[in-house]
Each structure stands twice: as C-alpha cells, then as structure tokens.
Amino acid sequence: MTSALLALARRVNVLALSMILMLPTLSQAGEYLVLSGGPALRLYEADKRATHDKYWFNFIDSAQLRIHQLKPKLAAGDEITWVVFRPGYADRATEMKNDPKEMTKLDLLNEIVRKANAEGVSLLWFDSTDQLINYMNRGKDRSKVPIVGFDFFGHSNKACFLFDYSNNVDGMSTEYLHVQDLAKLNKDIFSKNAFCQSWGCHSGELYSQKWKARFGVPMVGVVGKTDYSRVRLGDLPFESSGKNNWTQ
Amino acid sequence: MILSFKFLAVATYRRVAAFILMLTAALAVLSAATTDARAQSIRDQVKPNESTILAPPPRVPIPPQGEVPTGAPAQLPAAKGGQTGRYYIGHRYYGEKEAGWGWIKNSADSWANAKWCAIKETPGVIVAPFRTLPNRWDDHNHEYKFWGRWASYTAYDPHRDEDLPVFILEGYESLGPKPELKRTPGAVRRNRPSRGSTSR
C-alpha cells in the first residue's frame, strides 16, 4: 500500500513538474519593438521642393500614439521597448537651440525620455545600425523572449530603412538598414505570429517581401508614400494617395 | 481493507491525473486564444481610420524654385576655413534627383579618377559653398579647391540606391565656373537587389 501511494505521489509530482515546465511555453513573454528614426536638419531641407521634417517629432509622436494603442492589446507578460535613433534628435536639438528664428527650445532627448516614462515603456537609444542589429539579435535571449511585434516610424525608400536622413549628410543617410543587411539579423528572432509594420514610405514595394523571405513573418508596408501631417493632431500616419494602399 | 484502500488510491490518482490533464488542456486553449486575439487585435489597427484618410492634410508651403541650374551666381563663394597643406579639386554638379554634391579628385589626378561623392558639412563651423549663394544650384559646374579628408564611412543615397564616399570639408577656395565634365553622376554601384530605386 505504501509503495502504491509513493508511486502515485511520484506520478503526481512528475505531472505537476511537467505542467510547471510547460507554463512558460504556453504563456511565453515577448518583446514588442517600436522603432523611431531621426529627423532631418532644417539646414539641409528648408530650401528643397520636397522638404522633410519641418516638425521634429513626426517619428516620436507617431510612435507614442502606436504605443498607446498597443499597450492594452498586448498579452500578459509582453513588453514594449521603444528604440530611438539618438543622434538624429541630439543634432536637431542643437540646431534648434542655435537658430535664433526657432522659438521652440526643447531638449528633445529629455522630451523623449519624458514621453517613454509617461507611457511606462522601456526606452533604448541607439547610435548606429550595428547597435540595433546587436540588440535585436542578442539584446534578450530570443529563444525565450522573441520579438512579438515590430513597428518602424522613419524615413525609408522601398529598399531601406533610413535611421538618419539629411541629418549627418544632406539628402543622405549614414545609418540605415538596407534589405541586403537583413541577413545580419538572425532568422529566428521573431515569434511565429509576430506582427510587423513599416510606417515609412514605399516599404510595401520591396522591403515587405524581403522581410517575409528572411524572417517568415509578414511586414505591412505601404505602396507609395505615407503622410505624417496629422500626427500632431493625434492620427497615425496614413497612405498619402488616400487609396489606403497597404500591403504585406 | 487493503484492497479498498488500494482501490481508493487508484481512484484518487485517476481523478488527480484527469484534473491535471483538463487543466493543461484548458491552459493550452486559453493561451492559443489569447495569442490569436492578440494577433487579431493588432491587425485591426493596421489600417488608419477612414475618417483620417478623407480629411485633407494641411498644406506645407513649397519654397519657390527657379529654373535650374543657372550656374551663374552674382558672386562667387568667399574662401572659407583652413587653406593649407594638401588640397583636392571639387567639381559641383546639381541635380534635383541627385543627393551627391559632385566630383572630387586629388589635385594632381585627372577627372577620370574623380569620385562622385557626398560632402560632410559641420553646421556652425563650415558648410558647402552653395549655402552662401541664393540657390543651391547656383554653383553648378563650379570648381573649388577643397581641404579636408575622406571619411571612414559611406553615405546612402536613397534617390539612387547606392553608397557614396563622404568628403569631410574643412576649407575651400572658389576657382569659378568651369566647363561641364563629360561624366554621368553616380557611384560605382554595389550589387544592390533594388537597383533602380527612385522612390524618394
């Protein structure tokens, strides 16, 4: 009788243990990345026909709107990390500070910290594409904390995410993630059902396809341009032709 | 007595096992439902609200643009910055769809060896000569003596989908208008899969 009870207890223990071991896989916590590129300098853009980034926080306010939208929808245990290209905002803040015509003298970096704190999300600055790649690959153990979502707010063309544009060099980017560079990101950093979206221009024309081919998860992107002009009014960027031409 | 106790133990074991199995199954179903609900709820947010699309965006004033390029400024850019030591020669080329500044070569080289490149300016210290002129195209086909160095990094031109060498400008002296170079703008291309991108 004693041995039968011991065997029973052993089996119950094994079952309980296996359940405990299964729990993390059933409710696996993930990380949702919201990525903000930096703004252009007005020195380089003010006289252009297609002038960019008159407003310095297009990619910050839009990201904050998205974070606000995502927070109640994430699964328990999932966390949002807001990844921001720091040099873009440092340089724009310096330009604003030194421009006698500019009335706004915000410390943009502090302002971003304040916004991240207000949303209660982790803020991760990056200064180079290599730092971003390193974080996405190894910032967390991706076998335990996969990336469950990814949103990009910034300049882009169909082949490239431009973390800076017209900021370090007029009309160009010196920190960017080209489709050719996607191979530097590990294939398995995303969860199977990860949701990814680029809110930059033209990503749906090539980047989305290359993203799916590399990671096996779709990335929503627009065919055409996105418009950030209503971000200050509380609206997310929209497809500028009005055809709502998002694809993946 | 022993038999009934044994029977009771087996029954208890079966009930416990059944309970644990049910609990496991319930957790699995709950987890799958949560994941699906999460994916769906996030997908619901993909497309912006129709009302925001229909509302016209505010108009951004476009700076006046003249006929380009004239290549004939009223005056040449004044010399700027340090002008000692080794120098380069720069030939300015302006194109609205080009982000590159023009070609730069070693002073002793021929233009065949010149590099199509970008210029790194340092706001507050030194900027490209055309910024002292009324329009950025006013020094099209002008040449300059340049002092500075090549950067260790390249710049990506999103108009052309190519990487350009970057010249860090430290000083310049104008050499005035020169004949157009018989060269086509653009770097020696890397093997880009997106060749031909003109999306910006």
Short mmCIF file of C-alpha atoms in Angstrom, two decimals:
data_model
loop_
_atom_site.label_atom_id
_atom_site.label_comp_id
_atom_site.label_asym_id
_atom_site.label_seq_id
_atom_site.Cartn_x
_atom_site.Cartn_y
_atom_site.Cartn_z
CA MET A 1 0.00 0.00 0.00
CA THR A 2 2.82 2.37 0.96
CA SER A 3 4.62 1.68 -2.31
CA ALA A 4 1.40 2.28 -4.28
CA LEU A 5 0.96 5.62 -2.53
CA LEU A 6 4.60 6.52 -3.17
CA ALA A 7 4.22 5.64 -6.86
CA LEU A 8 1.08 7.75 -7.03
CA ALA A 9 2.81 10.65 -5.38
CA ARG A 10 5.73 10.29 -7.79
CA ARG A 11 3.41 10.34 -10.80
CA VAL A 12 1.55 13.37 -9.49
CA ASN A 13 4.90 15.11 -8.92
CA VAL A 14 6.06 14.30 -12.44
CA LEU A 15 2.80 15.64 -13.87
CA ALA A 16 2.98 18.77 -11.73
CA LEU A 17 6.59 19.32 -12.70
CA SER A 18 5.84 18.89 -16.39
CA MET A 19 2.98 21.36 -16.04
CA ILE A 20 5.26 23.89 -14.38
CA LEU A 21 7.76 23.40 -17.18
CA MET A 22 5.03 23.82 -19.79
CA LEU A 23 3.68 27.05 -18.35
CA PRO A 24 6.39 29.35 -19.74
CA THR A 25 5.85 27.95 -23.25
CA LEU A 26 2.10 28.35 -23.00
CA SER A 27 2.28 31.98 -21.89
CA GLN A 28 5.67 32.91 -23.40
CA ALA A 29 6.54 36.55 -22.81
CA GLY A 30 7.67 38.53 -25.79
CA GLU A 31 9.10 41.92 -26.66
CA TYR A 32 7.35 44.39 -28.97
CA LEU A 33 9.78 46.80 -30.62
CA VAL A 34 8.67 50.26 -31.68
CA LEU A 35 11.47 51.89 -33.67
CA SER A 36 11.78 55.64 -34.29
CA GLY A 37 14.23 57.04 -36.82
CA GLY A 38 15.55 60.58 -36.51
CA PRO A 39 14.54 63.87 -38.15
CA ALA A 40 16.41 65.84 -40.81
CA LEU A 41 18.17 69.12 -40.10
CA ARG A 42 16.39 72.18 -41.44
CA LEU A 43 19.74 73.48 -42.70
CA TYR A 44 19.67 70.74 -45.31
CA GLU A 45 15.95 70.64 -46.06
CA ALA A 46 14.44 74.10 -45.73
CA ASP A 47 15.09 75.19 -49.32
CA LYS A 48 14.05 71.96 -51.04
CA ARG A 49 10.91 71.50 -53.08
CA ALA A 50 10.16 68.24 -51.23
CA THR A 51 11.17 69.47 -47.81
CA HIS A 52 11.23 66.95 -44.96
CA ASP A 53 10.69 67.08 -41.22
CA LYS A 54 9.56 70.60 -40.67
CA TYR A 55 8.19 69.19 -37.44
CA TRP A 56 10.90 67.50 -35.37
CA PHE A 57 8.78 64.87 -33.63
CA ASN A 58 6.92 63.19 -36.51
CA PHE A 59 8.52 59.84 -35.72
CA ILE A 60 8.24 60.29 -31.96
CA ASP A 61 4.63 61.38 -31.67
CA SER A 62 3.52 58.69 -34.11
CA ALA A 63 5.42 56.04 -32.17
CA GLN A 64 3.87 57.26 -28.95
CA LEU A 65 0.40 57.05 -30.49
CA ARG A 66 1.14 53.49 -31.58
CA ILE A 67 2.48 52.53 -28.15
CA HIS A 68 -0.63 53.94 -26.57
CA GLN A 69 -2.71 51.87 -28.95
CA LEU A 70 -0.72 48.68 -28.39
CA LYS A 71 -0.47 48.67 -24.61
CA PRO A 72 -3.95 47.35 -23.80
CA LYS A 73 -3.76 44.80 -26.59
CA LEU A 74 -0.56 43.00 -25.67
CA ALA A 75 -0.66 39.62 -23.96
CA ALA A 76 0.22 39.43 -20.29
CA GLY A 77 3.98 39.35 -19.93
CA ASP A 78 4.71 41.04 -23.25
CA GLU A 79 6.71 44.24 -23.01
CA ILE A 80 7.16 47.20 -25.32
CA THR A 81 10.63 48.56 -25.94
CA TRP A 82 10.85 51.91 -27.69
CA VAL A 83 14.03 52.06 -29.73
CA VAL A 84 15.07 55.57 -30.78
CA PHE A 85 17.93 56.81 -33.00
CA ARG A 86 19.55 59.27 -30.62
CA PRO A 87 21.96 61.28 -32.85
CA GLY A 88 19.08 62.50 -35.00
CA TYR A 89 17.38 64.18 -32.06
CA ALA A 90 20.60 65.40 -30.47
CA ASP A 91 21.60 67.14 -33.72
CA ARG A 92 18.14 68.60 -34.34
CA ALA A 93 18.01 69.90 -30.76
CA THR A 94 21.39 71.59 -31.22
CA GLU A 95 20.18 73.16 -34.44
CA MET A 96 17.01 74.43 -32.76
CA LYS A 97 18.98 75.80 -29.85
CA ASN A 98 21.37 77.70 -32.14
CA ASP A 99 18.72 79.00 -34.53
CA PRO A 100 17.60 82.49 -33.47
CA LYS A 101 14.44 82.14 -35.60
CA GLU A 102 13.41 78.92 -33.86
CA MET A 103 11.12 79.75 -30.97
CA THR A 104 10.98 76.22 -29.59
CA LYS A 105 14.00 75.45 -27.45
CA LEU A 106 13.10 71.95 -26.36
CA ASP A 107 15.64 69.48 -25.07
CA LEU A 108 14.43 66.79 -27.45
CA LEU A 109 16.24 63.92 -25.74
CA ASN A 110 14.72 64.76 -22.36
CA GLU A 111 11.35 65.14 -24.02
CA ILE A 112 11.60 61.63 -25.46
CA VAL A 113 12.56 60.24 -22.05
CA ARG A 114 9.55 62.02 -20.56
CA LYS A 115 7.24 60.50 -23.17
CA ALA A 116 8.63 56.99 -22.62
CA ASN A 117 8.14 57.38 -18.88
CA ALA A 118 4.60 58.64 -19.41
CA GLU A 119 3.82 55.51 -21.43
CA GLY A 120 5.64 53.26 -18.95
CA VAL A 121 7.77 51.59 -21.61
CA SER A 122 11.48 50.87 -21.79
CA LEU A 123 13.47 53.32 -23.87
CA LEU A 124 16.52 52.13 -25.76
CA TRP A 125 18.73 54.65 -27.53
CA PHE A 126 20.89 53.54 -30.42
CA ASP A 127 23.58 55.44 -32.27
CA SER A 128 24.34 53.03 -35.09
CA THR A 129 22.74 50.29 -37.17
CA ASP A 130 25.18 47.78 -35.68
CA GLN A 131 23.86 48.55 -32.19
CA LEU A 132 20.29 48.00 -33.35
CA ILE A 133 21.16 44.71 -35.03
CA ASN A 134 23.01 43.56 -31.94
CA TYR A 135 20.03 44.35 -29.72
CA MET A 136 17.53 42.64 -31.99
CA ASN A 137 19.71 39.53 -32.16
CA ARG A 138 21.08 39.32 -28.65
CA GLY A 139 19.57 42.08 -26.51
CA LYS A 140 17.43 39.37 -24.95
CA ASP A 141 17.53 35.61 -25.23
CA ARG A 142 15.33 35.37 -28.33
CA SER A 143 14.58 31.68 -27.69
CA LYS A 144 12.80 32.81 -24.50
CA VAL A 145 11.85 36.39 -25.31
CA PRO A 146 11.10 36.52 -29.04
CA ILE A 147 10.11 39.73 -30.79
CA VAL A 148 6.31 39.56 -30.98
CA GLY A 149 5.85 42.80 -32.87
CA PHE A 150 7.78 45.49 -34.71
CA ASP A 151 6.73 48.96 -35.87
CA PHE A 152 9.05 51.31 -37.76
CA PHE A 153 8.50 55.06 -37.92
CA GLY A 154 11.04 56.89 -40.03
CA HIS A 155 12.29 57.73 -43.47
CA SER A 156 12.52 54.90 -45.95
CA ASN A 157 12.52 54.04 -49.59
CA LYS A 158 11.46 50.68 -50.93
CA ALA A 159 14.85 49.12 -50.20
CA CYS A 160 15.97 50.74 -47.00
CA PHE A 161 15.07 52.00 -43.53
CA LEU A 162 16.91 55.30 -43.06
CA PHE A 163 17.52 55.96 -39.36
CA ASP A 164 19.01 59.30 -40.26
CA TYR A 165 18.13 61.24 -43.38
CA SER A 166 19.54 64.64 -44.22
CA ASN A 167 20.89 64.82 -40.71
CA ASN A 168 24.54 63.88 -40.94
CA VAL A 169 24.85 64.43 -44.70
CA ASP A 170 22.49 66.50 -46.85
CA GLY A 171 19.93 64.30 -48.61
CA MET A 172 21.57 61.06 -47.49
CA SER A 173 21.71 58.51 -44.73
CA THR A 174 24.73 57.21 -42.88
CA GLU A 175 22.88 54.80 -40.55
CA TYR A 176 20.41 52.59 -42.36
CA LEU A 177 19.13 49.04 -42.69
CA HIS A 178 19.10 48.06 -46.35
CA VAL A 179 17.31 44.89 -47.48
CA GLN A 180 20.77 43.47 -48.12
CA ASP A 181 21.54 43.97 -44.44
CA LEU A 182 18.56 41.90 -43.25
CA ALA A 183 20.86 38.87 -43.43
CA LYS A 184 22.69 40.34 -40.41
CA LEU A 185 19.58 39.76 -38.32
CA ASN A 186 19.04 36.20 -37.11
CA LYS A 187 16.17 34.42 -38.83
CA ASP A 188 14.52 33.24 -35.64
CA ILE A 189 14.28 36.43 -33.57
CA PHE A 190 10.52 36.82 -34.22
CA SER A 191 7.72 34.74 -32.80
CA LYS A 192 5.67 32.76 -35.29
CA ASN A 193 2.71 35.16 -35.08
CA ALA A 194 4.74 38.38 -34.87
CA PHE A 195 3.07 41.48 -36.26
CA CYS A 196 5.36 43.84 -38.16
CA GLN A 197 4.64 47.12 -39.90
CA SER A 198 6.65 49.86 -41.52
CA TRP A 199 5.06 53.30 -41.37
CA GLY A 200 7.72 54.67 -43.71
CA CYS A 201 7.30 55.38 -47.43
CA HIS A 202 7.43 52.66 -50.10
CA SER A 203 8.20 49.70 -47.80
CA GLY A 204 5.42 47.65 -49.38
CA GLU A 205 7.15 47.83 -52.75
CA LEU A 206 10.14 45.67 -51.80
CA TYR A 207 11.03 45.71 -48.11
CA SER A 208 7.95 43.76 -47.03
CA GLN A 209 8.72 40.92 -49.43
CA LYS A 210 12.36 40.72 -48.37
CA TRP A 211 11.31 40.82 -44.71
CA LYS A 212 8.93 37.90 -45.18
CA ALA A 213 11.58 35.96 -47.08
CA ARG A 214 14.13 36.49 -44.30
CA PHE A 215 12.04 36.03 -41.16
CA GLY A 216 8.97 34.14 -42.33
CA VAL A 217 6.66 36.76 -40.85
CA PRO A 218 4.85 39.39 -42.94
CA MET A 219 5.53 43.09 -42.64
CA VAL A 220 2.80 45.52 -43.54
CA GLY A 221 4.11 48.35 -45.69
CA VAL A 222 2.71 50.96 -48.00
CA VAL A 223 2.90 51.13 -51.78
CA GLY A 224 3.54 54.83 -52.25
CA LYS A 225 4.15 57.40 -49.57
CA THR A 226 2.99 57.77 -46.01
CA ASP A 227 1.84 61.10 -44.65
CA TYR A 228 2.72 62.24 -41.12
CA SER A 229 0.98 65.61 -41.37
CA ARG A 230 -1.82 64.66 -38.98
CA VAL A 231 0.37 63.09 -36.32
CA ARG A 232 0.32 66.28 -34.24
CA LEU A 233 -3.46 66.07 -34.31
CA GLY A 234 -3.37 62.57 -32.85
CA ASP A 235 -3.68 60.46 -36.00
CA LEU A 236 -1.28 57.75 -37.07
CA PRO A 237 0.47 58.24 -40.43
CA PHE A 238 -1.68 57.35 -43.42
CA GLU A 239 -1.11 56.35 -47.03
CA SER A 240 -0.85 59.68 -48.80
CA SER A 241 -2.81 58.94 -52.00
CA GLY A 242 -5.93 58.15 -49.98
CA LYS A 243 -6.20 54.69 -51.53
CA ASN A 244 -5.16 53.02 -48.28
CA ASN A 245 -2.66 51.05 -50.31
CA TRP A 246 -1.12 48.94 -47.53
CA THR A 247 0.25 45.54 -48.39
CA GLN A 248 2.41 42.81 -46.88
CA MET B 1 -9.42 -3.22 3.88
CA ILE B 2 -6.13 -3.14 1.96
CA LEU B 3 -7.99 -3.77 -1.29
CA SER B 4 -10.48 -0.97 -0.67
CA PHE B 5 -7.65 1.42 0.26
CA LYS B 6 -5.78 0.44 -2.90
CA PHE B 7 -8.96 0.98 -4.92
CA LEU B 8 -9.38 4.38 -3.28
CA ALA B 9 -5.78 5.33 -4.08
CA VAL B 10 -6.12 4.33 -7.74
CA ALA B 11 -9.39 6.25 -7.99
CA THR B 12 -7.77 9.30 -6.43
CA TYR B 13 -4.84 9.02 -8.79
CA ARG B 14 -7.16 8.83 -11.80
CA ARG B 15 -9.12 11.85 -10.62
CA VAL B 16 -5.94 13.87 -9.98
CA ALA B 17 -4.48 12.85 -13.34
CA ALA B 18 -7.73 13.69 -15.12
CA PHE B 19 -7.89 17.05 -13.35
CA ILE B 20 -4.30 17.88 -14.30
CA LEU B 21 -4.90 16.87 -17.91
CA MET B 22 -8.02 19.01 -18.07
CA LEU B 23 -6.15 21.94 -16.53
CA THR B 24 -3.30 21.56 -19.03
CA ALA B 25 -5.72 21.41 -21.94
CA ALA B 26 -7.60 24.46 -20.66
CA LEU B 27 -4.36 26.41 -20.32
CA ALA B 28 -3.31 25.45 -23.84
CA VAL B 29 -6.68 26.53 -25.28
CA LEU B 30 -6.57 29.77 -23.27
CA SER B 31 -3.03 30.52 -24.45
CA ALA B 32 -3.90 29.87 -28.11
CA ALA B 33 -6.99 32.03 -27.81
CA THR B 34 -5.00 34.83 -26.21
CA THR B 35 -2.35 34.67 -28.95
CA ASP B 36 -4.99 34.70 -31.70
CA ALA B 37 -6.87 37.52 -30.03
CA ARG B 38 -3.66 39.49 -29.68
CA ALA B 39 -2.68 38.98 -33.32
CA GLN B 40 -6.18 39.87 -34.47
CA SER B 41 -6.49 42.93 -32.28
CA ILE B 42 -3.13 44.23 -33.52
CA ARG B 43 -4.10 43.51 -37.14
CA ASP B 44 -7.26 45.51 -36.58
CA GLN B 45 -5.06 48.54 -36.05
CA VAL B 46 -3.13 48.21 -39.32
CA LYS B 47 -5.27 50.46 -41.43
CA PRO B 48 -5.89 54.00 -40.34
CA ASN B 49 -9.37 55.18 -39.67
CA GLU B 50 -11.22 56.11 -42.87
CA SER B 51 -12.14 59.47 -41.44
CA THR B 52 -8.47 60.37 -41.07
CA ILE B 53 -7.80 59.42 -44.68
CA LEU B 54 -10.62 61.51 -46.03
CA ALA B 55 -9.54 64.61 -44.14
CA PRO B 56 -7.14 66.56 -46.36
CA PRO B 57 -3.72 67.10 -44.82
CA PRO B 58 -2.64 70.67 -44.13
CA ARG B 59 -0.70 72.22 -46.99
CA VAL B 60 3.02 72.73 -46.49
CA PRO B 61 4.36 75.81 -48.29
CA ILE B 62 6.78 74.88 -51.05
CA PRO B 63 9.87 77.08 -51.36
CA PRO B 64 9.99 78.95 -54.68
CA GLN B 65 12.11 77.12 -57.24
CA GLY B 66 13.71 78.81 -60.23
CA GLU B 67 14.92 77.38 -63.50
CA VAL B 68 17.78 75.06 -62.65
CA PRO B 69 20.65 75.22 -62.93
CA THR B 70 21.87 78.68 -63.78
CA GLY B 71 25.48 78.19 -62.75
CA ALA B 72 25.87 81.96 -62.69
CA PRO B 73 25.73 83.39 -59.20
CA ALA B 74 26.10 87.11 -58.76
CA GLN B 75 29.25 86.46 -56.80
CA LEU B 76 31.49 83.52 -56.04
CA PRO B 77 31.51 81.96 -52.60
CA ALA B 78 34.20 83.54 -50.48
CA ALA B 79 37.04 81.34 -49.29
CA LYS B 80 36.34 79.64 -46.00
CA GLY B 81 38.14 77.56 -43.42
CA GLY B 82 41.74 76.36 -43.30
CA GLN B 83 43.54 76.50 -46.67
CA THR B 84 46.91 74.96 -46.02
CA GLY B 85 48.51 71.69 -46.97
CA ARG B 86 47.26 69.07 -49.39
CA TYR B 87 44.17 70.01 -51.32
CA TYR B 88 41.64 68.41 -53.63
CA ILE B 89 39.67 69.78 -56.56
CA GLY B 90 35.87 69.60 -56.45
CA HIS B 91 33.52 69.98 -59.40
CA ARG B 92 29.99 70.82 -58.33
CA TYR B 93 27.06 69.11 -60.03
CA TYR B 94 23.48 69.90 -59.12
CA GLY B 95 20.54 67.67 -59.96
CA GLU B 96 17.23 67.64 -58.16
CA LYS B 97 17.24 63.84 -58.14
CA GLU B 98 20.85 63.58 -57.01
CA ALA B 99 21.87 63.76 -53.40
CA GLY B 100 25.58 63.74 -54.28
CA TRP B 101 27.48 67.03 -54.19
CA GLY B 102 29.65 66.46 -57.27
CA TRP B 103 33.07 65.01 -58.10
CA ILE B 104 36.24 65.36 -56.05
CA LYS B 105 39.73 64.34 -57.12
CA ASN B 106 43.28 64.67 -55.89
CA SER B 107 44.74 67.91 -57.21
CA ALA B 108 47.23 66.09 -59.46
CA ASP B 109 44.78 63.48 -60.82
CA SER B 110 42.67 63.63 -63.96
CA TRP B 111 38.88 63.89 -63.76
CA ALA B 112 38.66 60.26 -64.84
CA ASN B 113 39.86 59.38 -61.34
CA ALA B 114 37.47 61.72 -59.56
CA LYS B 115 34.90 60.28 -57.13
CA TRP B 116 31.21 61.07 -57.24
CA CYS B 117 30.66 61.83 -53.59
CA ALA B 118 28.79 63.47 -50.73
CA ILE B 119 30.09 66.29 -48.58
CA LYS B 120 30.02 66.21 -44.80
CA GLU B 121 29.34 69.70 -43.55
CA THR B 122 29.75 70.84 -39.97
CA PRO B 123 26.91 73.22 -39.09
CA GLY B 124 28.22 76.26 -37.24
CA VAL B 125 31.76 75.62 -38.48
CA ILE B 126 31.78 75.10 -42.24
CA VAL B 127 29.07 74.34 -44.78
CA ALA B 128 29.08 73.67 -48.52
CA PRO B 129 29.90 76.76 -50.62
CA PHE B 130 26.48 76.87 -52.30
CA ARG B 131 24.85 77.71 -48.96
CA THR B 132 26.37 81.18 -49.19
CA LEU B 133 24.58 81.68 -52.55
CA PRO B 134 20.89 82.43 -53.13
CA ASN B 135 20.13 78.94 -54.52
CA ARG B 136 21.75 75.57 -54.11
CA TRP B 137 22.07 75.17 -57.88
CA ASP B 138 23.89 78.48 -58.36
CA ASP B 139 27.33 76.89 -58.36
CA HIS B 140 26.53 74.08 -60.79
CA ASN B 141 29.74 73.37 -62.80
CA HIS B 142 31.85 75.49 -60.48
CA GLU B 143 35.14 74.18 -59.22
CA TYR B 144 36.78 74.58 -55.84
CA LYS B 145 39.99 73.85 -54.08
CA PHE B 146 38.95 71.71 -51.14
CA TRP B 147 40.78 71.00 -47.93
CA GLY B 148 39.64 68.10 -45.81
CA ARG B 149 39.70 64.29 -45.78
CA TRP B 150 37.76 61.26 -46.81
CA ALA B 151 35.51 59.80 -44.13
CA SER B 152 35.82 56.21 -42.98
CA TYR B 153 32.10 55.72 -43.64
CA THR B 154 29.92 55.99 -46.71
CA ALA B 155 26.54 57.66 -47.20
CA TYR B 156 23.50 56.03 -48.73
CA ASP B 157 21.74 58.00 -51.47
CA PRO B 158 18.10 56.91 -51.33
CA HIS B 159 17.39 58.53 -54.70
CA ARG B 160 19.86 56.26 -56.47
CA ASP B 161 20.04 53.34 -54.04
CA GLU B 162 23.79 53.49 -53.81
CA ASP B 163 26.57 54.23 -51.37
CA LEU B 164 28.83 57.22 -51.87
CA PRO B 165 32.18 58.15 -50.37
CA VAL B 166 31.97 61.11 -47.99
CA PHE B 167 34.39 64.04 -48.05
CA ILE B 168 34.69 65.87 -44.72
CA LEU B 169 35.03 69.52 -45.69
CA GLU B 170 37.46 71.68 -43.70
CA GLY B 171 38.10 74.58 -46.07
CA TYR B 172 37.54 75.79 -49.62
CA GLU B 173 38.50 78.37 -52.18
CA SER B 174 36.45 79.07 -55.31
CA LEU B 175 38.01 78.54 -58.74
CA GLY B 176 34.93 79.84 -60.56
CA PRO B 177 32.76 78.35 -63.34
CA LYS B 178 34.28 75.58 -65.48
CA PRO B 179 33.14 73.54 -68.48
CA GLU B 180 30.78 70.67 -67.76
CA LEU B 181 32.50 67.34 -67.11
CA LYS B 182 31.83 64.53 -69.54
CA ARG B 183 30.73 62.22 -66.76
CA THR B 184 27.45 60.81 -65.56
CA PRO B 185 26.59 61.31 -61.88
CA GLY B 186 26.61 58.19 -59.75
CA ALA B 187 28.93 55.97 -57.80
CA VAL B 188 30.38 52.67 -58.85
CA ARG B 189 27.36 50.61 -57.85
CA ARG B 190 27.31 47.92 -55.26
CA ASN B 191 25.32 44.92 -56.32
CA ARG B 192 22.00 46.09 -54.94
CA PRO B 193 18.94 43.88 -55.43
CA SER B 194 16.84 47.01 -55.57
CA ARG B 195 18.84 48.62 -58.33
CA GLY B 196 16.96 51.43 -59.97
CA SER B 197 15.11 52.55 -56.84
CA THR B 198 13.93 56.11 -57.32
CA SER B 199 11.41 56.16 -54.60
CA ARG B 200 12.30 59.32 -52.78
#
